[in-house]
Structure formats: C-alpha cells, structure tokens
Amino acid sequence: VGCSLTWHSLTGKVIKATAGTEESPTHGNLCKRGRFGAKYIHAAERFTAPIVDGDVTNWQEAIWAMADSVRSVTNEYKSDEIAVCISPRMTNEEIYLIQKFARTVLKTHNIYSIAREQNPSDGLDKVFSTAGYEEIEAADVVLISGADLPENHRVADFMVRKAHRNAGKVIYIGTGDVKLSLKPDLFLDVEAGKEAVAVMGIMKIMAENIENVIALPEAWTKTLGDMAIEDIMKQSGITEDSMREAAGMLKTAEKAVVISERDYVDGRTENDLVLLQDLAVMAEGTLALFSRFNNAMGLVDMGGIAGSYGGDQAVDNAGVLDVFRKAWSTDLEELATPGDGFLKGLNDGQWKAVFIFGEQVPEVFFDKLNDVEFLMVADLFQTSTMEYADIKLPLCTVAETNGSFTN
C-alpha cells in the first residue's frame, strides 16, 4: 500500500522497523505488521534445510533432486496436469522467475495464487485503486464496505480518522460490530452477506435525477431498474431512510472515497468489488482497494496468474505470444489453455504435479493432495501442506534477498 519501511539491525539481526520520514505516504506511521512483524526473520522455527523424500539434505543434493523431478514431470505429464502456486508476498523478481520457470520449463499456463482464490468475488483483475492515503485524508465523505481497517490496514484506518477530524463524514456498511476505530456518522447494519444489496440500494437512489453523474454500464442500469426498493430493504435489513441518507451524502460530496479489501473474507459476494467501483464512479469519487498481501498488484504485473503474461497481457493473444516466444527463445504454442483455478483443479483431481511457493493449501483440500503424484513446497516455515510434499525447500525473507514490490 505504499509504506516506507526501514529495518534497523544490530550484530546481524533485525531489531526494529521504522516508517521513514513524515514525507512518506504513511506520514511516518506503520500498521502492527509493519512495526512488529520483523520478528519472524530470526524465528527459531524457521525452515532452513531442504528435505527430499523425508530426509534432510544439502542444497546441492536438493537442486539435483529438483532437476530430476522436473525432468520426470515434464516427460510424464501433460501441460494441463501441472500447476504452480505463487504467494503475493514474494518480490516482483521472484514472481517473474517462477512464472517464467512454469511456462518455459514446466510448459504450463496453470499459474495461480491460492490467496486470490479465498475470496469468491469476481473482478479481482478488473478493479483497481484510484485513491491512496492522501485522497482518504482529504475526503469529505468516506464509505467503507468489506474491510476491517483496524485489523488489516491500520494506517488506512488512521487516515480515515484524520478525514473525520477534518469534518469528513464516514459511512460504514457491515454486519454487527463496526470494524473501525471511530464511530461512523452513518452505520448501515445489514443482514449477513448482504452488503452488496445495500450498495445497490444506495446506487438505485443515487440514480434518481443524476444528470451530472457518469452513466453506469447498461447491465447495471437494467438491474437497478428491475429491483424494487422494498425488495432491497427486505434483503438488506436496512431502511429506505438510511439508504437515502447515505446516497445524499455521496451525491453532495466533492471528494468521496470508497474503501474495501480485495481479500476480505467475511460476507463477500460475487462482483461486489465491481459494484463498489461503480458506486465510486457514480459519486464522482475514487476507490481505495487494499490487500493483506503486500504484492498482490505485483503478482498480476509480473504474470503470476494463469490468464496473462507480464504486464497483464493475455496468453491467447497471438502478438503477445510472439513477443514472449522471441524474448524467452522457446516455443509457447504448445501450452494448454489454463484451467478454472487451482483449488477447483485440485478438487477435481486434475493436477499430477504441483509446485507451491510460499502458500498454504486450505485444510479442507488436504485429502486431495494425496492424489497429486509429485508435490514441491517452498516456504519460510514448516507448514501443514509440507507434510504431503516430496521435496521441501526453504525460502528467504524479504530482508534476506533483493527485489521490489508494487503497491
């Protein structure tokens, strides 16, 4: 999210983290993960030695074992039977190398991030932030939905507080408790999982006499027109007056900001991020979309997803294919069309060989890992996913390597 982070070391160990200067995007503030999260670097539980077929070994032997395994995998299995998973916490350089390894050596487009599949919301690659900390701080109206800022994005929560102190109004849409460090001016306490319905109710009211508001896509216009406000009230559990109050605040705002999280898992519904983006457009405002993973954007930029090469360039584009074929000096035409997701493929028994870098398979899928013929897992710590791995490799922390992140 743009944090300026400086680690301070003493006798070869990181002892604290600071946020740099007041000129940094966070004004010298850090969330608790940034401030106190460096302890994992020197944790006694760190996974430090490769393990091959249950035996601890050295790196030279592990690399030879990996080479033999990769040779066997590419000889025995088809492109659509091999999958690679990449953590959105890895650096851009690591992500680029792993996706290139997948496409040029393993010959597969099945490159996924398990973290991205935890959220059922569509639009992960269609919705992007148009606001940062400065826009939040200067906002006269902030609407928050699908986010726990105090827990996951403390600095963003601090910026909301600053906006509120500067006479900005805060609208919070959620169920039960308000996940903010301040009392919002308007709390829309909706039925569980119905945040998106409440947003549509606000949009429907805003669509009344909005000559100066940018037009919505035709599909949304028809959907809003077909929904009766009574149905929205019944589904969401909030009153028409509350929705009209929220709509009025957004319609009169000069600097509205809508805030949400990409990977917030409580009460998500499909296309809710797209819906919030359209709400920001209707209010002629901006969208601040945060992620718990520090390089979720870099994962997309570096081609660490199934449907595109680096730079969000589609894998089925002939011109793009030719560029990467020449750059990498290898044939890419034989790579099969990517599947519908790693977890779906795992559940369906599609994968014969899987390479996981820095991610954990959800426990409900552990029994499916028994159907994978070859599994390699690389991570900082011994994870429960590693119990199923044929080869286990240690990873470096960001403090032990070079690279960059995309905020």
mmCIF file of C-alpha atoms in Angstrom:
data_model
loop_
_atom_site.group_PDB
_atom_site.id
_atom_site.type_symbol
_atom_site.label_atom_id
_atom_site.label_comp_id
_atom_site.label_asym_id
_atom_site.label_seq_id
_atom_site.Cartn_x
_atom_site.Cartn_y
_atom_site.Cartn_z
ATOM 1 C CA VAL A 1 0.000 0.000 0.000
ATOM 2 C CA GLY A 2 2.996 2.291 -0.284
ATOM 3 C CA CYS A 3 4.519 2.029 3.192
ATOM 4 C CA SER A 4 8.083 3.278 3.532
ATOM 5 C CA LEU A 5 9.736 0.667 5.739
ATOM 6 C CA THR A 6 13.256 0.756 7.194
ATOM 7 C CA TRP A 7 14.691 -2.170 9.130
ATOM 8 C CA HIS A 8 17.393 -1.498 11.721
ATOM 9 C CA SER A 9 19.923 -4.211 12.501
ATOM 10 C CA LEU A 10 22.438 -4.902 15.249
ATOM 11 C CA THR A 11 25.069 -7.664 15.164
ATOM 12 C CA GLY A 12 23.484 -9.164 12.067
ATOM 13 C CA LYS A 13 19.906 -9.211 13.359
ATOM 14 C CA VAL A 14 16.916 -7.001 12.598
ATOM 15 C CA ILE A 15 15.905 -5.372 15.890
ATOM 16 C CA LYS A 16 13.177 -2.907 14.856
ATOM 17 C CA ALA A 17 11.304 -1.306 11.970
ATOM 18 C CA THR A 18 10.516 2.344 11.370
ATOM 19 C CA ALA A 19 8.396 4.109 8.793
ATOM 20 C CA GLY A 20 10.940 6.525 7.430
ATOM 21 C CA THR A 21 10.030 10.212 7.339
ATOM 22 C CA GLU A 22 6.953 12.351 7.615
ATOM 23 C CA GLU A 23 7.174 12.806 3.831
ATOM 24 C CA SER A 24 6.425 9.108 3.259
ATOM 25 C CA PRO A 25 2.928 8.124 2.048
ATOM 26 C CA THR A 26 2.049 6.947 5.565
ATOM 27 C CA HIS A 27 3.298 10.134 7.286
ATOM 28 C CA GLY A 28 5.656 8.093 9.446
ATOM 29 C CA ASN A 29 3.011 5.579 10.556
ATOM 30 C CA LEU A 30 3.093 1.789 10.342
ATOM 31 C CA CYS A 31 0.499 -0.903 10.938
ATOM 32 C CA LYS A 32 1.223 -3.514 13.584
ATOM 33 C CA ARG A 33 2.510 -5.968 10.982
ATOM 34 C CA GLY A 34 4.994 -3.428 9.697
ATOM 35 C CA ARG A 35 6.015 -2.242 13.149
ATOM 36 C CA PHE A 36 6.369 -5.607 14.906
ATOM 37 C CA GLY A 37 6.336 -8.198 12.127
ATOM 38 C CA ALA A 38 10.102 -8.423 11.633
ATOM 39 C CA LYS A 39 10.484 -10.968 14.440
ATOM 40 C CA TYR A 40 9.725 -13.815 12.028
ATOM 41 C CA ILE A 41 13.046 -13.176 10.238
ATOM 42 C CA HIS A 42 15.087 -14.688 13.072
ATOM 43 C CA ALA A 43 12.454 -17.045 14.498
ATOM 44 C CA ALA A 44 13.807 -20.328 15.817
ATOM 45 C CA GLU A 45 11.071 -22.143 13.891
ATOM 46 C CA ARG A 46 12.403 -21.003 10.501
ATOM 47 C CA PHE A 47 12.707 -23.813 7.953
ATOM 48 C CA THR A 48 16.378 -23.742 6.926
ATOM 49 C CA ALA A 49 17.445 -27.072 5.378
ATOM 50 C CA PRO A 50 15.999 -28.813 2.262
ATOM 51 C CA ILE A 51 14.187 -32.116 2.740
ATOM 52 C CA VAL A 52 13.939 -34.671 -0.075
ATOM 53 C CA ASP A 53 11.734 -37.746 0.360
ATOM 54 C CA GLY A 54 11.725 -37.228 4.130
ATOM 55 C CA ASP A 55 15.485 -36.863 4.538
ATOM 56 C CA VAL A 56 17.286 -33.610 5.395
ATOM 57 C CA THR A 57 19.914 -32.815 2.780
ATOM 58 C CA ASN A 58 22.135 -30.020 1.498
ATOM 59 C CA TRP A 59 21.291 -27.550 -1.258
ATOM 60 C CA GLN A 60 23.418 -29.244 -3.910
ATOM 61 C CA GLU A 61 21.637 -32.564 -3.447
ATOM 62 C CA ALA A 62 18.262 -30.820 -3.277
ATOM 63 C CA ILE A 63 18.871 -28.986 -6.551
ATOM 64 C CA TRP A 64 19.847 -32.223 -8.299
ATOM 65 C CA ALA A 65 16.721 -33.897 -6.911
ATOM 66 C CA MET A 66 14.575 -30.999 -8.144
ATOM 67 C CA ALA A 67 16.161 -31.181 -11.593
ATOM 68 C CA ASP A 68 15.482 -34.916 -11.833
ATOM 69 C CA SER A 69 11.908 -34.413 -10.650
ATOM 70 C CA VAL A 70 11.237 -31.600 -13.127
ATOM 71 C CA ARG A 71 12.608 -33.772 -15.936
ATOM 72 C CA SER A 72 10.303 -36.631 -14.920
ATOM 73 C CA VAL A 73 7.278 -34.352 -14.534
ATOM 74 C CA THR A 74 7.653 -32.775 -17.975
ATOM 75 C CA ASN A 75 8.186 -36.188 -19.586
ATOM 76 C CA GLU A 76 5.274 -37.950 -17.884
ATOM 77 C CA TYR A 77 2.530 -35.330 -17.556
ATOM 78 C CA LYS A 78 0.710 -33.047 -19.950
ATOM 79 C CA SER A 79 0.682 -29.271 -19.713
ATOM 80 C CA ASP A 80 -2.819 -29.198 -18.219
ATOM 81 C CA GLU A 81 -1.812 -31.650 -15.454
ATOM 82 C CA ILE A 82 0.853 -29.376 -13.944
ATOM 83 C CA ALA A 83 0.156 -26.398 -11.665
ATOM 84 C CA VAL A 84 2.262 -23.737 -9.953
ATOM 85 C CA CYS A 85 1.161 -21.564 -6.991
ATOM 86 C CA ILE A 86 2.866 -18.268 -6.122
ATOM 87 C CA SER A 87 2.438 -16.188 -2.974
ATOM 88 C CA PRO A 88 1.536 -12.492 -3.421
ATOM 89 C CA ARG A 89 4.052 -11.771 -0.654
ATOM 90 C CA MET A 90 7.018 -12.601 -2.890
ATOM 91 C CA THR A 91 9.034 -9.924 -4.682
ATOM 92 C CA ASN A 92 8.359 -8.945 -8.287
ATOM 93 C CA GLU A 93 11.638 -10.530 -9.327
ATOM 94 C CA GLU A 94 10.820 -13.843 -7.620
ATOM 95 C CA ILE A 95 7.330 -13.902 -9.137
ATOM 96 C CA TYR A 96 8.699 -13.210 -12.609
ATOM 97 C CA LEU A 97 11.273 -16.001 -12.363
ATOM 98 C CA ILE A 98 8.731 -18.532 -11.063
ATOM 99 C CA GLN A 99 6.152 -17.801 -13.784
ATOM 100 C CA LYS A 100 8.905 -17.959 -16.420
ATOM 101 C CA PHE A 101 10.038 -21.299 -14.972
ATOM 102 C CA ALA A 102 6.435 -22.533 -15.180
ATOM 103 C CA ARG A 103 5.965 -21.504 -18.799
ATOM 104 C CA THR A 104 9.383 -22.240 -20.291
ATOM 105 C CA VAL A 105 10.430 -25.315 -18.301
ATOM 106 C CA LEU A 106 7.249 -26.935 -16.973
ATOM 107 C CA LYS A 107 5.346 -25.814 -20.095
ATOM 108 C CA THR A 108 2.170 -24.816 -18.259
ATOM 109 C CA HIS A 109 -0.048 -21.731 -18.022
ATOM 110 C CA ASN A 110 -1.617 -23.087 -14.826
ATOM 111 C CA ILE A 111 -0.111 -20.427 -12.563
ATOM 112 C CA TYR A 112 -2.241 -19.452 -9.578
ATOM 113 C CA SER A 113 -2.282 -17.779 -6.195
ATOM 114 C CA ILE A 114 -4.250 -19.679 -3.572
ATOM 115 C CA ALA A 115 -4.636 -16.413 -1.645
ATOM 116 C CA ARG A 116 -6.599 -14.937 -4.554
ATOM 117 C CA GLU A 117 -8.973 -17.911 -4.575
ATOM 118 C CA GLN A 118 -10.009 -17.428 -0.936
ATOM 119 C CA ASN A 119 -12.260 -14.546 -1.973
ATOM 120 C CA PRO A 120 -15.199 -15.564 -4.203
ATOM 121 C CA SER A 121 -15.579 -12.031 -5.568
ATOM 122 C CA ASP A 122 -15.173 -11.684 -9.308
ATOM 123 C CA GLY A 123 -13.410 -8.664 -10.725
ATOM 124 C CA LEU A 124 -10.057 -9.137 -8.974
ATOM 125 C CA ASP A 125 -8.266 -8.231 -12.195
ATOM 126 C CA LYS A 126 -10.838 -5.682 -13.369
ATOM 127 C CA VAL A 127 -10.930 -3.406 -10.319
ATOM 128 C CA PHE A 128 -8.008 -1.227 -9.284
ATOM 129 C CA SER A 129 -7.407 1.515 -6.747
ATOM 130 C CA THR A 130 -7.739 5.101 -7.869
ATOM 131 C CA ALA A 131 -7.154 6.555 -4.383
ATOM 132 C CA GLY A 132 -4.290 6.433 -1.920
ATOM 133 C CA TYR A 133 -3.689 7.699 1.600
ATOM 134 C CA GLU A 134 -3.697 11.355 0.543
ATOM 135 C CA GLU A 135 -7.142 11.048 -1.067
ATOM 136 C CA ILE A 136 -8.541 9.325 2.035
ATOM 137 C CA GLU A 137 -7.141 12.003 4.322
ATOM 138 C CA ALA A 138 -8.644 14.783 2.148
ATOM 139 C CA ALA A 139 -12.046 13.099 1.646
ATOM 140 C CA ASP A 140 -15.247 14.828 2.704
ATOM 141 C CA VAL A 141 -17.181 11.526 2.575
ATOM 142 C CA VAL A 142 -15.716 8.044 3.114
ATOM 143 C CA LEU A 143 -17.777 4.891 2.554
ATOM 144 C CA ILE A 144 -16.321 1.618 3.872
ATOM 145 C CA SER A 145 -17.642 -1.821 2.960
ATOM 146 C CA GLY A 146 -15.990 -5.242 3.049
ATOM 147 C CA ALA A 147 -12.979 -4.149 5.083
ATOM 148 C CA ASP A 148 -11.512 -4.463 8.574
ATOM 149 C CA LEU A 149 -9.156 -1.493 8.626
ATOM 150 C CA PRO A 150 -8.045 -1.599 12.299
ATOM 151 C CA GLU A 151 -7.009 -5.241 11.958
ATOM 152 C CA ASN A 152 -5.592 -5.362 8.443
ATOM 153 C CA HIS A 153 -4.797 -1.772 7.419
ATOM 154 C CA ARG A 154 -4.129 0.318 10.484
ATOM 155 C CA VAL A 155 -2.617 3.213 8.561
ATOM 156 C CA ALA A 156 -5.691 3.480 6.317
ATOM 157 C CA ASP A 157 -7.819 3.483 9.462
ATOM 158 C CA PHE A 158 -5.664 6.331 10.792
ATOM 159 C CA MET A 159 -6.220 8.292 7.559
ATOM 160 C CA VAL A 160 -9.993 7.833 7.907
ATOM 161 C CA ARG A 161 -9.725 9.271 11.419
ATOM 162 C CA LYS A 162 -7.823 12.274 10.061
ATOM 163 C CA ALA A 163 -10.503 12.831 7.410
ATOM 164 C CA HIS A 164 -13.170 12.637 10.140
ATOM 165 C CA ARG A 165 -11.315 15.166 12.276
ATOM 166 C CA ASN A 166 -11.280 17.474 9.251
ATOM 167 C CA ALA A 167 -15.120 17.373 9.149
ATOM 168 C CA GLY A 168 -15.338 14.460 6.727
ATOM 169 C CA LYS A 169 -18.334 12.120 7.053
ATOM 170 C CA VAL A 170 -17.908 8.351 7.437
ATOM 171 C CA ILE A 171 -20.401 5.722 6.227
ATOM 172 C CA TYR A 172 -19.839 2.121 7.301
ATOM 173 C CA ILE A 173 -21.653 -0.871 5.777
ATOM 174 C CA GLY A 174 -21.324 -4.112 7.712
ATOM 175 C CA THR A 175 -22.947 -6.652 9.999
ATOM 176 C CA GLY A 176 -22.943 -6.411 13.794
ATOM 177 C CA ASP A 177 -19.820 -4.683 15.016
ATOM 178 C CA VAL A 178 -18.287 -1.627 13.374
ATOM 179 C CA LYS A 179 -14.759 -2.583 12.296
ATOM 180 C CA LEU A 180 -13.378 0.915 12.662
ATOM 181 C CA SER A 181 -11.516 2.757 15.410
ATOM 182 C CA LEU A 182 -14.117 5.543 15.351
ATOM 183 C CA LYS A 183 -17.890 5.829 15.440
ATOM 184 C CA PRO A 184 -19.170 6.374 11.898
ATOM 185 C CA ASP A 185 -21.616 9.141 11.104
ATOM 186 C CA LEU A 186 -23.858 6.538 9.475
ATOM 187 C CA PHE A 187 -23.798 2.790 10.192
ATOM 188 C CA LEU A 188 -25.772 0.575 7.824
ATOM 189 C CA ASP A 189 -26.114 -2.620 9.878
ATOM 190 C CA VAL A 190 -27.078 -5.092 7.147
ATOM 191 C CA GLU A 191 -28.025 -8.743 7.189
ATOM 192 C CA ALA A 192 -25.001 -11.052 6.946
ATOM 193 C CA GLY A 193 -23.690 -11.264 3.407
ATOM 194 C CA LYS A 194 -25.978 -8.503 2.117
ATOM 195 C CA GLU A 195 -23.523 -5.603 1.943
ATOM 196 C CA ALA A 196 -23.723 -5.637 -1.866
ATOM 197 C CA VAL A 197 -27.523 -5.391 -1.740
ATOM 198 C CA ALA A 198 -27.262 -2.291 0.442
ATOM 199 C CA VAL A 199 -24.779 -0.771 -2.006
ATOM 200 C CA MET A 200 -27.187 -1.426 -4.861
ATOM 201 C CA GLY A 201 -29.938 0.287 -2.877
ATOM 202 C CA ILE A 202 -27.752 3.374 -2.460
ATOM 203 C CA MET A 203 -26.929 3.314 -6.177
ATOM 204 C CA LYS A 204 -30.591 2.980 -7.108
ATOM 205 C CA ILE A 205 -31.466 6.058 -5.060
ATOM 206 C CA MET A 206 -28.482 7.975 -6.441
ATOM 207 C CA ALA A 207 -29.648 7.123 -9.970
ATOM 208 C CA GLU A 208 -32.747 9.275 -9.417
ATOM 209 C CA ASN A 209 -32.219 12.627 -11.137
ATOM 210 C CA ILE A 210 -28.454 12.322 -11.595
ATOM 211 C CA GLU A 211 -27.949 14.229 -14.830
ATOM 212 C CA ASN A 212 -24.400 15.155 -13.874
ATOM 213 C CA VAL A 213 -23.273 11.700 -12.762
ATOM 214 C CA ILE A 214 -21.316 9.470 -15.118
ATOM 215 C CA ALA A 215 -23.617 6.831 -16.635
ATOM 216 C CA LEU A 216 -23.476 3.275 -15.338
ATOM 217 C CA PRO A 217 -22.957 0.290 -17.639
ATOM 218 C CA GLU A 218 -26.221 -0.754 -19.301
ATOM 219 C CA ALA A 219 -26.324 -4.074 -17.420
ATOM 220 C CA TRP A 220 -26.207 -2.306 -14.041
ATOM 221 C CA THR A 221 -28.817 0.245 -15.129
ATOM 222 C CA LYS A 222 -31.235 -2.547 -16.023
ATOM 223 C CA THR A 223 -30.507 -4.463 -12.803
ATOM 224 C CA LEU A 224 -31.115 -1.395 -10.653
ATOM 225 C CA GLY A 225 -34.259 -0.542 -12.569
ATOM 226 C CA ASP A 226 -35.658 -4.040 -12.071
ATOM 227 C CA MET A 227 -35.060 -4.030 -8.285
ATOM 228 C CA ALA A 228 -37.787 -2.546 -6.118
ATOM 229 C CA ILE A 229 -36.602 -0.552 -3.115
ATOM 230 C CA GLU A 230 -38.908 -2.685 -0.948
ATOM 231 C CA ASP A 231 -37.048 -5.833 -2.016
ATOM 232 C CA ILE A 232 -33.713 -4.202 -1.251
ATOM 233 C CA MET A 233 -34.944 -3.193 2.205
ATOM 234 C CA LYS A 234 -36.198 -6.718 2.889
ATOM 235 C CA GLN A 235 -32.966 -8.399 1.773
ATOM 236 C CA SER A 236 -30.530 -5.980 3.375
ATOM 237 C CA GLY A 237 -32.414 -5.318 6.595
ATOM 238 C CA ILE A 238 -31.903 -1.544 6.440
ATOM 239 C CA THR A 239 -34.448 1.222 5.966
ATOM 240 C CA GLU A 240 -35.033 3.364 2.917
ATOM 241 C CA ASP A 241 -34.286 6.452 5.001
ATOM 242 C CA SER A 242 -30.824 5.103 5.855
ATOM 243 C CA MET A 243 -30.061 4.362 2.213
ATOM 244 C CA ARG A 244 -31.296 7.806 1.192
ATOM 245 C CA GLU A 245 -29.121 9.426 3.822
ATOM 246 C CA ALA A 246 -26.053 7.593 2.500
ATOM 247 C CA ALA A 247 -26.967 8.402 -1.104
ATOM 248 C CA GLY A 248 -27.444 12.075 -0.218
ATOM 249 C CA MET A 249 -24.037 12.267 1.450
ATOM 250 C CA LEU A 250 -22.332 10.737 -1.578
ATOM 251 C CA LYS A 251 -24.240 12.845 -4.135
ATOM 252 C CA THR A 252 -23.223 16.097 -2.449
ATOM 253 C CA ALA A 253 -19.624 15.049 -1.753
ATOM 254 C CA GLU A 254 -16.814 16.817 -3.568
ATOM 255 C CA LYS A 255 -14.120 14.288 -2.630
ATOM 256 C CA ALA A 256 -15.809 10.942 -1.964
ATOM 257 C CA VAL A 257 -13.674 7.850 -1.355
ATOM 258 C CA VAL A 258 -14.980 4.265 -1.285
ATOM 259 C CA ILE A 259 -12.794 1.796 0.661
ATOM 260 C CA SER A 260 -12.727 -2.019 0.542
ATOM 261 C CA GLU A 261 -10.332 -5.002 0.696
ATOM 262 C CA ARG A 262 -9.522 -7.435 -2.083
ATOM 263 C CA ASP A 263 -9.129 -10.402 0.230
ATOM 264 C CA TYR A 264 -11.668 -9.646 2.959
ATOM 265 C CA VAL A 265 -13.447 -12.958 3.562
ATOM 266 C CA ASP A 266 -16.437 -12.063 5.773
ATOM 267 C CA GLY A 267 -19.676 -11.716 3.835
ATOM 268 C CA ARG A 268 -18.232 -11.482 0.346
ATOM 269 C CA THR A 269 -20.458 -11.837 -2.694
ATOM 270 C CA GLU A 270 -19.562 -12.160 -6.350
ATOM 271 C CA ASN A 271 -18.876 -8.912 -8.182
ATOM 272 C CA ASP A 272 -19.018 -6.830 -5.002
ATOM 273 C CA LEU A 273 -15.740 -5.109 -5.882
ATOM 274 C CA VAL A 274 -17.070 -4.173 -9.311
ATOM 275 C CA LEU A 275 -20.182 -2.821 -7.611
ATOM 276 C CA LEU A 276 -18.139 -0.656 -5.236
ATOM 277 C CA GLN A 277 -16.075 0.630 -8.138
ATOM 278 C CA ASP A 278 -19.278 1.676 -9.928
ATOM 279 C CA LEU A 279 -20.534 3.354 -6.745
ATOM 280 C CA ALA A 280 -17.339 5.423 -6.639
ATOM 281 C CA VAL A 281 -17.902 6.371 -10.281
ATOM 282 C CA MET A 282 -21.491 7.443 -9.561
ATOM 283 C CA ALA A 283 -20.279 9.643 -6.718
ATOM 284 C CA GLU A 284 -17.578 11.062 -8.999
ATOM 285 C CA GLY A 285 -15.128 9.909 -6.373
ATOM 286 C CA THR A 286 -12.296 7.405 -6.073
ATOM 287 C CA LEU A 287 -11.795 3.825 -4.869
ATOM 288 C CA ALA A 288 -9.168 2.742 -2.324
ATOM 289 C CA LEU A 289 -8.791 -1.032 -2.586
ATOM 290 C CA PHE A 290 -6.409 -2.636 -0.100
ATOM 291 C CA SER A 291 -4.923 -6.110 0.191
ATOM 292 C CA ARG A 292 -3.497 -8.003 3.154
ATOM 293 C CA PHE A 293 -0.773 -9.245 0.813
ATOM 294 C CA ASN A 294 1.935 -6.706 0.124
ATOM 295 C CA ASN A 295 2.496 -7.610 -3.539
ATOM 296 C CA ALA A 296 -0.938 -8.562 -4.846
ATOM 297 C CA MET A 297 -0.527 -5.989 -7.624
ATOM 298 C CA GLY A 298 2.979 -7.181 -8.490
ATOM 299 C CA LEU A 299 1.648 -10.716 -8.864
ATOM 300 C CA VAL A 300 -0.562 -9.532 -11.722
ATOM 301 C CA ASP A 301 2.071 -7.219 -13.210
ATOM 302 C CA MET A 302 4.705 -9.971 -13.342
ATOM 303 C CA GLY A 303 2.440 -12.581 -14.966
ATOM 304 C CA GLY A 304 1.924 -14.638 -11.828
ATOM 305 C CA ILE A 305 -1.631 -15.539 -12.834
ATOM 306 C CA ALA A 306 -2.992 -18.064 -15.296
ATOM 307 C CA GLY A 307 -4.539 -15.810 -17.908
ATOM 308 C CA SER A 308 -1.754 -13.379 -18.694
ATOM 309 C CA TYR A 309 1.939 -12.815 -19.187
ATOM 310 C CA GLY A 310 3.681 -9.891 -17.524
ATOM 311 C CA GLY A 311 2.032 -6.528 -17.940
ATOM 312 C CA ASP A 312 -1.454 -8.118 -17.898
ATOM 313 C CA GLN A 313 -1.017 -9.302 -21.498
ATOM 314 C CA ALA A 314 -3.411 -12.115 -22.431
ATOM 315 C CA VAL A 315 -1.887 -15.541 -23.082
ATOM 316 C CA ASP A 316 -4.257 -16.142 -26.019
ATOM 317 C CA ASN A 317 -3.104 -13.017 -27.896
ATOM 318 C CA ALA A 318 -1.032 -14.111 -30.895
ATOM 319 C CA GLY A 319 1.018 -10.909 -30.945
ATOM 320 C CA VAL A 320 1.852 -11.171 -27.248
ATOM 321 C CA LEU A 321 2.727 -14.857 -27.650
ATOM 322 C CA ASP A 322 5.189 -13.998 -30.413
ATOM 323 C CA VAL A 323 6.868 -11.304 -28.282
ATOM 324 C CA PHE A 324 7.425 -13.667 -25.347
ATOM 325 C CA ARG A 325 8.438 -16.555 -27.613
ATOM 326 C CA LYS A 326 11.242 -14.421 -29.050
ATOM 327 C CA ALA A 327 12.228 -12.904 -25.694
ATOM 328 C CA TRP A 328 12.462 -16.303 -23.988
ATOM 329 C CA SER A 329 13.754 -18.213 -27.053
ATOM 330 C CA THR A 330 11.279 -21.044 -26.560
ATOM 331 C CA ASP A 331 8.075 -22.358 -28.097
ATOM 332 C CA LEU A 332 4.933 -21.420 -26.159
ATOM 333 C CA GLU A 333 2.266 -22.532 -28.632
ATOM 334 C CA GLU A 334 2.038 -25.995 -27.058
ATOM 335 C CA LEU A 335 0.957 -24.698 -23.645
ATOM 336 C CA ALA A 336 -2.617 -25.716 -22.875
ATOM 337 C CA THR A 337 -5.320 -23.180 -22.038
ATOM 338 C CA PRO A 338 -5.208 -22.545 -18.258
ATOM 339 C CA GLY A 339 -7.804 -24.175 -16.008
ATOM 340 C CA ASP A 340 -10.547 -22.617 -13.893
ATOM 341 C CA GLY A 341 -8.498 -22.280 -10.719
ATOM 342 C CA PHE A 342 -6.020 -24.227 -8.619
ATOM 343 C CA LEU A 343 -8.416 -25.337 -5.874
ATOM 344 C CA LYS A 344 -11.049 -26.443 -8.378
ATOM 345 C CA GLY A 345 -8.435 -28.410 -10.301
ATOM 346 C CA LEU A 346 -7.153 -29.942 -7.077
ATOM 347 C CA ASN A 347 -10.671 -30.919 -6.037
ATOM 348 C CA ASP A 348 -11.348 -32.434 -9.471
ATOM 349 C CA GLY A 349 -8.123 -34.466 -9.449
ATOM 350 C CA GLN A 350 -6.685 -32.579 -12.423
ATOM 351 C CA TRP A 351 -3.162 -31.990 -11.065
ATOM 352 C CA LYS A 352 -0.496 -34.681 -11.264
ATOM 353 C CA ALA A 353 2.378 -32.365 -10.341
ATOM 354 C CA VAL A 354 2.190 -29.219 -8.193
ATOM 355 C CA PHE A 355 4.839 -26.641 -7.262
ATOM 356 C CA ILE A 356 3.894 -24.312 -4.377
ATOM 357 C CA PHE A 357 5.949 -21.249 -3.487
ATOM 358 C CA GLY A 358 5.079 -19.619 -0.166
ATOM 359 C CA GLU A 359 1.421 -20.645 0.060
ATOM 360 C CA GLN A 360 -0.741 -22.911 2.191
ATOM 361 C CA VAL A 361 -3.447 -25.199 0.807
ATOM 362 C CA PRO A 362 -6.692 -24.877 2.825
ATOM 363 C CA GLU A 363 -7.158 -27.788 5.208
ATOM 364 C CA VAL A 364 -10.407 -28.895 3.565
ATOM 365 C CA PHE A 365 -8.369 -29.863 0.474
ATOM 366 C CA PHE A 366 -5.655 -31.845 2.266
ATOM 367 C CA ASP A 367 -7.113 -35.215 1.283
ATOM 368 C CA LYS A 368 -6.904 -34.150 -2.376
ATOM 369 C CA LEU A 369 -3.151 -33.636 -2.031
ATOM 370 C CA ASN A 370 -2.846 -37.416 -1.715
ATOM 371 C CA ASP A 371 -3.944 -37.658 -5.370
ATOM 372 C CA VAL A 372 -1.032 -35.474 -6.549
ATOM 373 C CA GLU A 373 1.813 -37.637 -7.871
ATOM 374 C CA PHE A 374 4.557 -35.061 -7.206
ATOM 375 C CA LEU A 375 4.421 -32.101 -4.813
ATOM 376 C CA MET A 376 7.125 -29.499 -4.153
ATOM 377 C CA VAL A 377 6.565 -26.896 -1.427
ATOM 378 C CA ALA A 378 8.888 -23.974 -0.651
ATOM 379 C CA ASP A 379 8.233 -21.796 2.414
ATOM 380 C CA LEU A 380 9.744 -19.909 5.337
ATOM 381 C CA PHE A 381 8.339 -22.307 7.932
ATOM 382 C CA GLN A 382 7.324 -25.949 8.045
ATOM 383 C CA THR A 383 3.636 -25.837 7.121
ATOM 384 C CA SER A 384 0.939 -28.488 7.225
ATOM 385 C CA THR A 385 0.937 -28.507 3.406
ATOM 386 C CA MET A 386 4.586 -29.606 3.538
ATOM 387 C CA GLU A 387 3.564 -32.861 5.193
ATOM 388 C CA TYR A 388 2.378 -34.021 1.769
ATOM 389 C CA ALA A 389 5.435 -32.792 -0.173
ATOM 390 C CA ASP A 390 8.072 -34.937 -1.862
ATOM 391 C CA ILE A 391 10.546 -32.056 -1.864
ATOM 392 C CA LYS A 392 10.567 -29.230 0.717
ATOM 393 C CA LEU A 393 12.683 -26.138 0.160
ATOM 394 C CA PRO A 394 13.399 -23.145 2.440
ATOM 395 C CA LEU A 395 12.651 -19.627 1.205
ATOM 396 C CA CYS A 396 14.334 -16.311 2.015
ATOM 397 C CA THR A 397 12.531 -13.495 3.757
ATOM 398 C CA VAL A 398 12.431 -10.123 2.021
ATOM 399 C CA ALA A 399 15.158 -8.956 4.416
ATOM 400 C CA GLU A 400 17.475 -11.658 3.074
ATOM 401 C CA THR A 401 17.047 -11.028 -0.623
ATOM 402 C CA ASN A 402 16.909 -8.184 -3.139
ATOM 403 C CA GLY A 403 13.837 -7.103 -5.065
ATOM 404 C CA SER A 404 10.850 -4.833 -5.280
ATOM 405 C CA PHE A 405 7.120 -4.686 -4.611
ATOM 406 C CA THR A 406 4.298 -2.921 -6.469
ATOM 407 C CA ASN A 407 1.900 -1.015 -4.220
#
